[in-house]
Amino acid sequence: MTDTEPRTAPSTPTPTPQPMWRLALWLTAEPVSLIGDQIFFLAMAWTAVQAGGPKGVGLVLVAGAVPRALLMLVGGAVVDRLGPRRIAVSSDILRALLMIVAVTALAGHSSIALLMTLAAVFGAIDALFYPATGSLAPRVVPSTQLVRVQNIRALGTRAALLVGAPLGGLLLTIGGTSLAFTVNVAAFTLSAGALALLKVRTDQSDQPDREGMIRQIIDGLRYALTEPVTRNLLLLVALLEFAVNGVINTAFPSLAADRGWGAQGLGWLVAAFGAGAAIAALVLITARRINRPGLLIPGAALTGAIVLALFAGAHNRSLVLALSFGIGVVGGIVGGIVIPLIQTTTPPDLLGRLMSLFGIATIGTAPLSIAAAAFITDQAGLRTAFLYASTLTLIGALACAASSSVRRLQIQHPAGRSS
């Protein structure tokens, strides 16, 4: 490939055609599994606060988050070795079985140590589930449909996040943890069944079995660090997610309190962000073509950096809501295009490890991003916190804009069209 040629995807077999009902079941069942995640951690937090107060909640949530983050790379290597569908189905089955164990274990007592153990096991299983589900789409649908399918998945994920916590609270009110975990058994079983029905291109990785797990992980990290497209796109996603997670979870509550808008104002801020992300996903789903994605991604990130900086001096509620909506749009555009690009530019035998790195960049760093934003807000104030988030996003945008490999990226569209 010469420097003037556009970046193209690796040559991979076309996924096996399958009926729409199977795809619809998969795209519906995956959010159901994510709702199960939300219900589980809400139930654990509620039980922990009764057993050990706020400190107990912190310990239990950390016990679930740390194994998920630390083992995500291992999970990606396992996915590349054994195949994503097999690992995704197994993960759902293991979580369903864990729910049955949790119902029995928590029937007599609910010590913090027991809750931490259950949360740690659940987090370790999640470290397998996320790379597996993230690697499925390129094996299920043609590359020309990846943007559309990934943004449908994004809408499902956001719906799951909105529904999971309220549903969990309702279940806890009606029947306690026993009912919540019983519903989770059904949710994870449904997800496993839907995944098992999918026809994927292959369930066996091209990676030779003789290669050790550590070596596989090192190979995945080396590829991510040396391949310019992957390196810069992952850097942008990591910095943008780090910035936005901190803003939403720390700066937004402080902003609503500082302006005297109260809890209702905070709710509107978060809702505006979610609406922006949903609108971006809908646009990408319905778009017939996406022109120059390699320029659109850094352009959107640069816009996000400007919007985050404008928060620092904004006091009018309508303006702040518009800015929150704008950040949601930026996040939706970047995530909705970057994931398909990573999936189509990554060799199939490395996809699980790359999606595990994407999971670390988005899910794994969330506790650190919230802690960093909270510290900056407390020590230097809201203005500095927003400028800090803006700077992180700007660095990611400039890294992508400076990469000729990223700028030349193309997305294949139906009927052989590319952009």
One Martini backbone bead per residue (centre of mass of N, CA, C, O) as a GRO file, in nm:
protein
  419
    1MET     BB    1   0.095   0.036   0.024
    2THR     BB    2   0.054   0.357  -0.029
    3ASP     BB    3   0.028   0.685   0.086
    4THR     BB    4  -0.228   0.740  -0.128
    5GLU     BB    5  -0.383   0.513  -0.019
    6PRO     BB    6  -0.651   0.384   0.105
    7ARG     BB    7  -0.782   0.244   0.370
    8THR     BB    8  -0.833  -0.103   0.418
    9ALA     BB    9  -0.966  -0.395   0.471
   10PRO     BB   10  -0.937  -0.694   0.550
   11SER     BB   11  -0.951  -1.007   0.428
   12THR     BB   12  -1.279  -1.151   0.455
   13PRO     BB   13  -1.521  -1.342   0.501
   14THR     BB   14  -1.844  -1.386   0.445
   15PRO     BB   15  -2.107  -1.395   0.611
   16THR     BB   16  -2.363  -1.581   0.697
   17PRO     BB   17  -2.665  -1.593   0.601
   18GLN     BB   18  -2.960  -1.457   0.774
   19PRO     BB   19  -3.229  -1.408   0.927
   20MET     BB   20  -3.386  -1.139   1.066
   21TRP     BB   21  -3.483  -1.274   1.331
   22ARG     BB   22  -3.199  -1.329   1.440
   23LEU     BB   23  -3.098  -1.041   1.450
   24ALA     BB   24  -3.328  -0.929   1.626
   25LEU     BB   25  -3.278  -1.114   1.868
   26TRP     BB   26  -2.990  -1.023   1.922
   27LEU     BB   27  -3.052  -0.705   1.946
   28THR     BB   28  -3.244  -0.766   2.197
   29ALA     BB   29  -3.086  -0.959   2.397
   30GLU     BB   30  -2.838  -0.789   2.470
   31PRO     BB   31  -2.984  -0.569   2.641
   32VAL     BB   32  -3.096  -0.773   2.843
   33SER     BB   33  -2.819  -0.843   2.960
   34LEU     BB   34  -2.753  -0.550   3.051
   35ILE     BB   35  -2.987  -0.530   3.247
   36GLY     BB   36  -2.877  -0.750   3.431
   37ASP     BB   37  -2.634  -0.590   3.519
   38GLN     BB   38  -2.786  -0.356   3.654
   39ILE     BB   39  -2.944  -0.523   3.858
   40PHE     BB   40  -2.711  -0.651   4.007
   41PHE     BB   41  -2.559  -0.390   4.111
   42LEU     BB   42  -2.800  -0.269   4.254
   43ALA     BB   43  -2.852  -0.504   4.449
   44MET     BB   44  -2.570  -0.498   4.576
   45ALA     BB   45  -2.581  -0.207   4.681
   46TRP     BB   46  -2.833  -0.238   4.858
   47THR     BB   47  -2.719  -0.465   5.036
   48ALA     BB   48  -2.456  -0.317   5.127
   49VAL     BB   49  -2.586  -0.071   5.276
   50GLN     BB   50  -2.713  -0.261   5.497
   51ALA     BB   51  -2.434  -0.407   5.585
   52GLY     BB   52  -2.203  -0.132   5.540
   53GLY     BB   53  -2.277   0.101   5.395
   54PRO     BB   54  -2.102   0.309   5.194
   55LYS     BB   55  -1.843   0.141   5.216
   56GLY     BB   56  -1.968  -0.124   5.116
   57VAL     BB   57  -2.041  -0.027   4.834
   58GLY     BB   58  -1.756   0.038   4.740
   59LEU     BB   59  -1.636  -0.246   4.773
   60VAL     BB   60  -1.829  -0.398   4.582
   61LEU     BB   61  -1.787  -0.230   4.320
   62VAL     BB   62  -1.481  -0.274   4.306
   63ALA     BB   63  -1.491  -0.587   4.298
   64GLY     BB   64  -1.630  -0.576   4.008
   65ALA     BB   65  -1.435  -0.377   3.841
   66VAL     BB   66  -1.144  -0.490   3.857
   67PRO     BB   67  -1.165  -0.767   3.708
   68ARG     BB   68  -1.277  -0.653   3.447
   69ALA     BB   69  -1.026  -0.478   3.379
   70LEU     BB   70  -0.786  -0.687   3.420
   71LEU     BB   71  -0.933  -0.932   3.232
   72MET     BB   72  -0.993  -0.826   2.942
   73LEU     BB   73  -0.744  -0.926   2.783
   74VAL     BB   74  -0.787  -1.221   2.842
   75GLY     BB   75  -1.066  -1.234   2.714
   76GLY     BB   76  -0.970  -1.164   2.425
   77ALA     BB   77  -0.784  -1.413   2.392
   78VAL     BB   78  -1.007  -1.625   2.431
   79VAL     BB   79  -1.179  -1.538   2.193
   80ASP     BB   80  -0.955  -1.587   1.971
   81ARG     BB   81  -0.931  -1.896   2.042
   82LEU     BB   82  -1.266  -1.990   2.062
   83GLY     BB   83  -1.471  -1.774   2.011
   84PRO     BB   84  -1.737  -1.555   2.055
   85ARG     BB   85  -1.994  -1.725   2.085
   86ARG     BB   86  -1.897  -1.927   2.295
   87ILE     BB   87  -1.828  -1.711   2.514
   88ALA     BB   88  -2.099  -1.563   2.530
   89VAL     BB   89  -2.273  -1.803   2.609
   90SER     BB   90  -2.109  -1.890   2.858
   91SER     BB   91  -2.139  -1.623   3.015
   92ASP     BB   92  -2.446  -1.631   3.045
   93ILE     BB   93  -2.461  -1.901   3.191
   94LEU     BB   94  -2.280  -1.823   3.432
   95ARG     BB   95  -2.462  -1.589   3.529
   96ALA     BB   96  -2.711  -1.756   3.582
   97LEU     BB   97  -2.578  -1.943   3.793
   98LEU     BB   98  -2.493  -1.715   3.986
   99MET     BB   99  -2.782  -1.628   4.059
  100ILE     BB  100  -2.856  -1.891   4.202
  101VAL     BB  101  -2.633  -1.873   4.414
  102ALA     BB  102  -2.715  -1.594   4.530
  103VAL     BB  103  -2.991  -1.668   4.639
  104THR     BB  104  -2.882  -1.878   4.840
  105ALA     BB  105  -2.653  -1.712   4.988
  106LEU     BB  106  -2.859  -1.458   5.070
  107ALA     BB  107  -3.077  -1.593   5.254
  108GLY     BB  108  -2.918  -1.577   5.535
  109HIS     BB  109  -2.683  -1.371   5.440
  110SER     BB  110  -2.493  -1.028   5.396
  111SER     BB  111  -2.193  -1.000   5.361
  112ILE     BB  112  -1.936  -0.824   5.231
  113ALA     BB  113  -1.762  -1.066   5.144
  114LEU     BB  114  -1.980  -1.207   4.976
  115LEU     BB  115  -2.043  -0.971   4.784
  116MET     BB  116  -1.755  -0.943   4.671
  117THR     BB  117  -1.738  -1.225   4.550
  118LEU     BB  118  -1.976  -1.204   4.354
  119ALA     BB  119  -1.873  -0.949   4.205
  120ALA     BB  120  -1.602  -1.069   4.106
  121VAL     BB  121  -1.717  -1.297   3.936
  122PHE     BB  122  -1.890  -1.120   3.753
  123GLY     BB  123  -1.656  -0.944   3.643
  124ALA     BB  124  -1.498  -1.179   3.513
  125ILE     BB  125  -1.722  -1.254   3.312
  126ASP     BB  126  -1.739  -0.977   3.172
  127ALA     BB  127  -1.444  -1.000   3.052
  128LEU     BB  128  -1.565  -1.200   2.834
  129PHE     BB  129  -1.830  -1.076   2.714
  130TYR     BB  130  -1.743  -0.805   2.578
  131PRO     BB  131  -1.541  -0.911   2.361
  132ALA     BB  132  -1.740  -1.108   2.231
  133THR     BB  133  -1.970  -0.911   2.142
  134GLY     BB  134  -1.771  -0.714   1.990
  135SER     BB  135  -1.687  -0.960   1.773
  136LEU     BB  136  -1.954  -1.048   1.616
  137ALA     BB  137  -2.053  -0.861   1.384
  138PRO     BB  138  -1.835  -0.935   1.155
  139ARG     BB  139  -1.963  -1.248   1.166
  140VAL     BB  140  -2.277  -1.161   1.084
  141VAL     BB  141  -2.214  -0.908   0.904
  142PRO     BB  142  -2.148  -0.710   0.669
  143SER     BB  143  -1.940  -0.439   0.630
  144THR     BB  144  -2.174  -0.255   0.505
  145GLN     BB  145  -2.349  -0.295   0.803
  146LEU     BB  146  -2.190  -0.204   1.061
  147VAL     BB  147  -2.283   0.081   1.129
  148ARG     BB  148  -2.581   0.016   1.164
  149VAL     BB  149  -2.557  -0.211   1.377
  150GLN     BB  150  -2.387  -0.060   1.593
  151ASN     BB  151  -2.612   0.166   1.637
  152ILE     BB  152  -2.828  -0.025   1.731
  153ARG     BB  153  -2.666  -0.125   1.972
  154ALA     BB  154  -2.638   0.154   2.106
  155LEU     BB  155  -2.938   0.195   2.158
  156GLY     BB  156  -2.970  -0.060   2.332
  157THR     BB  157  -2.771   0.024   2.552
  158ARG     BB  158  -2.918   0.284   2.640
  159ALA     BB  159  -3.181   0.147   2.714
  160ALA     BB  160  -3.061  -0.036   2.933
  161LEU     BB  161  -2.960   0.198   3.119
  162LEU     BB  162  -3.251   0.316   3.162
  163VAL     BB  163  -3.401   0.045   3.261
  164GLY     BB  164  -3.238  -0.118   3.473
  165ALA     BB  165  -3.255   0.050   3.737
  166PRO     BB  166  -3.565   0.082   3.770
  167LEU     BB  167  -3.623  -0.222   3.757
  168GLY     BB  168  -3.450  -0.301   3.998
  169GLY     BB  169  -3.604  -0.132   4.206
  170LEU     BB  170  -3.877  -0.271   4.168
  171LEU     BB  171  -3.786  -0.562   4.238
  172LEU     BB  172  -3.684  -0.495   4.525
  173THR     BB  173  -3.958  -0.394   4.632
  174ILE     BB  174  -4.122  -0.657   4.580
  175GLY     BB  175  -3.872  -0.916   4.621
  176GLY     BB  176  -3.592  -0.851   4.617
  177THR     BB  177  -3.312  -1.030   4.536
  178SER     BB  178  -3.460  -1.283   4.450
  179LEU     BB  179  -3.618  -1.156   4.213
  180ALA     BB  180  -3.388  -1.017   4.063
  181PHE     BB  181  -3.221  -1.283   4.008
  182THR     BB  182  -3.445  -1.438   3.862
  183VAL     BB  183  -3.470  -1.244   3.625
  184ASN     BB  184  -3.171  -1.279   3.539
  185VAL     BB  185  -3.188  -1.568   3.451
  186ALA     BB  186  -3.374  -1.504   3.211
  187ALA     BB  187  -3.196  -1.296   3.066
  188PHE     BB  188  -2.939  -1.476   3.020
  189THR     BB  189  -3.087  -1.707   2.876
  190LEU     BB  190  -3.192  -1.545   2.637
  191SER     BB  191  -2.918  -1.451   2.534
  192ALA     BB  192  -2.796  -1.732   2.487
  193GLY     BB  193  -3.008  -1.828   2.281
  194ALA     BB  194  -2.963  -1.608   2.067
  195LEU     BB  195  -2.658  -1.664   2.021
  196ALA     BB  196  -2.687  -1.969   1.940
  197LEU     BB  197  -2.857  -1.898   1.666
  198LEU     BB  198  -2.624  -1.786   1.540
  199LYS     BB  199  -2.449  -1.723   1.236
  200VAL     BB  200  -2.112  -1.761   1.200
  201ARG     BB  201  -1.824  -1.763   1.034
  202THR     BB  202  -1.665  -1.838   1.314
  203ASP     BB  203  -1.559  -2.028   1.619
  204GLN     BB  204  -1.257  -2.041   1.509
  205SER     BB  205  -0.962  -1.941   1.534
  206ASP     BB  206  -0.653  -1.874   1.360
  207GLN     BB  207  -0.518  -1.922   1.614
  208PRO     BB  208  -0.284  -2.099   1.748
  209ASP     BB  209  -0.284  -2.312   2.021
  210ARG     BB  210   0.031  -2.302   2.090
  211GLU     BB  211  -0.013  -2.028   2.179
  212GLY     BB  212   0.019  -1.835   2.432
  213MET     BB  213  -0.152  -1.615   2.623
  214ILE     BB  214   0.069  -1.402   2.668
  215ARG     BB  215   0.144  -1.378   2.371
  216GLN     BB  216  -0.129  -1.281   2.272
  217ILE     BB  217  -0.138  -1.022   2.438
  218ILE     BB  218   0.121  -0.897   2.324
  219ASP     BB  219   0.031  -0.894   2.029
  220GLY     BB  220  -0.211  -0.705   2.074
  221LEU     BB  221  -0.052  -0.464   2.188
  222ARG     BB  222   0.141  -0.427   1.953
  223TYR     BB  223  -0.069  -0.366   1.741
  224ALA     BB  224  -0.201  -0.119   1.885
  225LEU     BB  225   0.080   0.051   1.894
  226THR     BB  226   0.176   0.020   1.571
  227GLU     BB  227  -0.103   0.074   1.454
  228PRO     BB  228  -0.221   0.376   1.361
  229VAL     BB  229  -0.527   0.347   1.359
  230THR     BB  230  -0.570   0.204   1.628
  231ARG     BB  231  -0.410   0.392   1.813
  232ASN     BB  232  -0.573   0.661   1.756
  233LEU     BB  233  -0.862   0.561   1.810
  234LEU     BB  234  -0.815   0.462   2.100
  235LEU     BB  235  -0.715   0.728   2.213
  236LEU     BB  236  -0.968   0.891   2.159
  237VAL     BB  237  -1.170   0.719   2.316
  238ALA     BB  238  -1.028   0.729   2.590
  239LEU     BB  239  -1.029   1.041   2.625
  240LEU     BB  240  -1.329   1.096   2.582
  241GLU     BB  241  -1.438   0.906   2.802
  242PHE     BB  242  -1.280   1.027   3.035
  243ALA     BB  243  -1.406   1.307   3.013
  244VAL     BB  244  -1.718   1.242   3.010
  245ASN     BB  245  -1.745   1.071   3.266
  246GLY     BB  246  -1.656   1.297   3.458
  247VAL     BB  247  -1.869   1.505   3.384
  248ILE     BB  248  -2.131   1.345   3.445
  249ASN     BB  249  -2.050   1.233   3.749
  250THR     BB  250  -1.937   1.532   3.857
  251ALA     BB  251  -1.984   1.809   3.708
  252PHE     BB  252  -2.291   1.805   3.676
  253PRO     BB  253  -2.374   1.803   3.976
  254SER     BB  254  -2.213   2.061   4.046
  255LEU     BB  255  -2.355   2.247   3.846
  256ALA     BB  256  -2.646   2.216   3.950
  257ALA     BB  257  -2.577   2.319   4.235
  258ASP     BB  258  -2.441   2.595   4.163
  259ARG     BB  259  -2.712   2.695   3.995
  260GLY     BB  260  -2.981   2.583   4.142
  261TRP     BB  261  -3.130   2.317   3.989
  262GLY     BB  262  -3.095   2.049   4.095
  263ALA     BB  263  -3.204   1.734   4.027
  264GLN     BB  264  -3.365   1.815   3.777
  265GLY     BB  265  -3.132   1.947   3.625
  266LEU     BB  266  -2.957   1.696   3.612
  267GLY     BB  267  -3.155   1.524   3.452
  268TRP     BB  268  -3.153   1.709   3.198
  269LEU     BB  269  -2.855   1.684   3.131
  270VAL     BB  270  -2.850   1.376   3.086
  271ALA     BB  271  -3.080   1.369   2.879
  272ALA     BB  272  -2.941   1.545   2.664
  273PHE     BB  273  -2.707   1.359   2.617
  274GLY     BB  274  -2.871   1.107   2.535
  275ALA     BB  275  -3.017   1.241   2.295
  276GLY     BB  276  -2.766   1.303   2.127
  277ALA     BB  277  -2.669   1.009   2.096
  278ALA     BB  278  -2.931   0.902   1.964
  279ILE     BB  279  -2.934   1.086   1.715
  280ALA     BB  280  -2.664   0.994   1.601
  281ALA     BB  281  -2.743   0.698   1.564
  282LEU     BB  282  -2.984   0.746   1.371
  283VAL     BB  283  -2.823   0.881   1.147
  284LEU     BB  284  -2.628   0.637   1.096
  285ILE     BB  285  -2.850   0.432   1.026
  286THR     BB  286  -2.983   0.614   0.777
  287ALA     BB  287  -2.734   0.649   0.628
  288ARG     BB  288  -2.608   0.592   0.307
  289ARG     BB  289  -2.347   0.773   0.372
  290ILE     BB  290  -1.995   0.828   0.474
  291ASN     BB  291  -1.801   1.097   0.453
  292ARG     BB  292  -1.496   1.104   0.553
  293PRO     BB  293  -1.431   0.958   0.842
  294GLY     BB  294  -1.127   1.053   0.893
  295LEU     BB  295  -1.246   1.357   0.937
  296LEU     BB  296  -1.499   1.335   1.116
  297ILE     BB  297  -1.380   1.239   1.381
  298PRO     BB  298  -1.186   1.480   1.453
  299GLY     BB  299  -1.404   1.696   1.411
  300ALA     BB  300  -1.591   1.603   1.639
  301ALA     BB  301  -1.379   1.619   1.867
  302LEU     BB  302  -1.318   1.919   1.837
  303THR     BB  303  -1.605   2.008   1.902
  304GLY     BB  304  -1.605   1.883   2.185
  305ALA     BB  305  -1.380   2.060   2.302
  306ILE     BB  306  -1.533   2.326   2.268
  307VAL     BB  307  -1.786   2.257   2.431
  308LEU     BB  308  -1.642   2.199   2.701
  309ALA     BB  309  -1.523   2.488   2.726
  310LEU     BB  310  -1.805   2.640   2.732
  311PHE     BB  311  -1.902   2.544   3.013
  312ALA     BB  312  -1.722   2.733   3.195
  313GLY     BB  313  -1.918   3.007   3.101
  314ALA     BB  314  -2.197   2.877   3.153
  315HIS     BB  315  -2.544   2.977   3.284
  316ASN     BB  316  -2.751   2.910   3.095
  317ARG     BB  317  -2.965   2.654   3.075
  318SER     BB  318  -3.011   2.624   2.769
  319LEU     BB  319  -2.712   2.622   2.693
  320VAL     BB  320  -2.627   2.377   2.863
  321LEU     BB  321  -2.817   2.177   2.725
  322ALA     BB  322  -2.697   2.214   2.441
  323LEU     BB  323  -2.412   2.117   2.520
  324SER     BB  324  -2.495   1.838   2.615
  325PHE     BB  325  -2.610   1.750   2.346
  326GLY     BB  326  -2.344   1.787   2.187
  327ILE     BB  327  -2.179   1.573   2.338
  328GLY     BB  328  -2.361   1.339   2.258
  329VAL     BB  329  -2.315   1.361   1.955
  330VAL     BB  330  -2.012   1.320   1.956
  331GLY     BB  331  -2.009   1.042   2.095
  332GLY     BB  332  -2.191   0.902   1.882
  333ILE     BB  333  -2.009   0.944   1.635
  334VAL     BB  334  -1.746   0.823   1.729
  335GLY     BB  335  -1.851   0.542   1.823
  336GLY     BB  336  -2.023   0.475   1.553
  337ILE     BB  337  -1.742   0.466   1.375
  338VAL     BB  338  -1.499   0.336   1.520
  339ILE     BB  339  -1.588   0.045   1.561
  340PRO     BB  340  -1.616  -0.041   1.261
  341LEU     BB  341  -1.325   0.035   1.185
  342ILE     BB  342  -1.182  -0.163   1.371
  343GLN     BB  343  -1.327  -0.419   1.261
  344THR     BB  344  -1.224  -0.369   0.946
  345THR     BB  345  -0.892  -0.327   1.028
  346THR     BB  346  -0.889  -0.604   1.175
  347PRO     BB  347  -0.777  -0.892   1.227
  348PRO     BB  348  -0.964  -1.159   1.320
  349ASP     BB  349  -0.739  -1.285   1.531
  350LEU     BB  350  -0.754  -0.980   1.699
  351LEU     BB  351  -1.040  -0.875   1.781
  352GLY     BB  352  -1.076  -0.948   2.080
  353ARG     BB  353  -0.836  -0.775   2.185
  354LEU     BB  354  -0.934  -0.504   2.071
  355MET     BB  355  -1.212  -0.504   2.221
  356SER     BB  356  -1.084  -0.509   2.501
  357LEU     BB  357  -0.948  -0.232   2.476
  358PHE     BB  358  -1.209  -0.082   2.432
  359GLY     BB  359  -1.329  -0.162   2.708
  360ILE     BB  360  -1.111  -0.025   2.876
  361ALA     BB  361  -1.153   0.267   2.754
  362THR     BB  362  -1.460   0.273   2.866
  363ILE     BB  363  -1.507   0.089   3.130
  364GLY     BB  364  -1.231   0.057   3.293
  365THR     BB  365  -1.184   0.390   3.337
  366ALA     BB  366  -1.424   0.511   3.496
  367PRO     BB  367  -1.323   0.535   3.793
  368LEU     BB  368  -1.080   0.721   3.723
  369SER     BB  369  -1.237   0.955   3.589
  370ILE     BB  370  -1.410   1.027   3.835
  371ALA     BB  371  -1.180   1.079   4.035
  372ALA     BB  372  -1.035   1.302   3.874
  373ALA     BB  373  -1.275   1.500   3.848
  374ALA     BB  374  -1.328   1.529   4.150
  375PHE     BB  375  -1.053   1.647   4.228
  376ILE     BB  376  -1.054   1.895   4.040
  377THR     BB  377  -1.320   2.019   4.138
  378ASP     BB  378  -1.233   2.046   4.439
  379GLN     BB  379  -0.950   2.206   4.388
  380ALA     BB  380  -1.032   2.402   4.105
  381GLY     BB  381  -1.305   2.362   3.981
  382LEU     BB  382  -1.524   2.368   3.718
  383ARG     BB  383  -1.364   2.511   3.499
  384THR     BB  384  -1.119   2.319   3.508
  385ALA     BB  385  -1.269   2.055   3.451
  386PHE     BB  386  -1.362   2.133   3.162
  387LEU     BB  387  -1.080   2.202   3.048
  388TYR     BB  388  -0.963   1.923   3.094
  389ALA     BB  389  -1.162   1.772   2.910
  390SER     BB  390  -1.094   1.937   2.656
  391THR     BB  391  -0.794   1.858   2.637
  392LEU     BB  392  -0.824   1.557   2.599
  393THR     BB  393  -0.993   1.573   2.338
  394LEU     BB  394  -0.787   1.737   2.172
  395ILE     BB  395  -0.563   1.528   2.164
  396GLY     BB  396  -0.724   1.311   2.010
  397ALA     BB  397  -0.792   1.484   1.761
  398LEU     BB  398  -0.496   1.551   1.673
  399ALA     BB  399  -0.395   1.262   1.638
  400CYS     BB  400  -0.591   1.195   1.403
  401ALA     BB  401  -0.531   1.442   1.216
  402ALA     BB  402  -0.210   1.361   1.191
  403SER     BB  403  -0.312   1.095   1.055
  404SER     BB  404  -0.308   0.960   0.744
  405SER     BB  405  -0.449   0.688   0.800
  406VAL     BB  406  -0.708   0.811   0.912
  407ARG     BB  407  -0.783   1.015   0.682
  408ARG     BB  408  -0.808   0.755   0.463
  409LEU     BB  409  -1.051   0.641   0.557
  410GLN     BB  410  -1.301   0.384   0.489
  411ILE     BB  411  -1.646   0.309   0.401
  412GLN     BB  412  -1.840   0.055   0.326
  413HIS     BB  413  -2.107   0.016   0.099
  414PRO     BB  414  -2.354  -0.061  -0.058
  415ALA     BB  415  -2.284  -0.149  -0.385
  416GLY     BB  416  -1.963  -0.066  -0.349
  417ARG     BB  417  -1.957   0.174  -0.180
  418SER     BB  418  -1.756   0.457  -0.080
  419SER     BB  419  -1.599   0.711   0.171
   0.00000   0.00000   0.00000
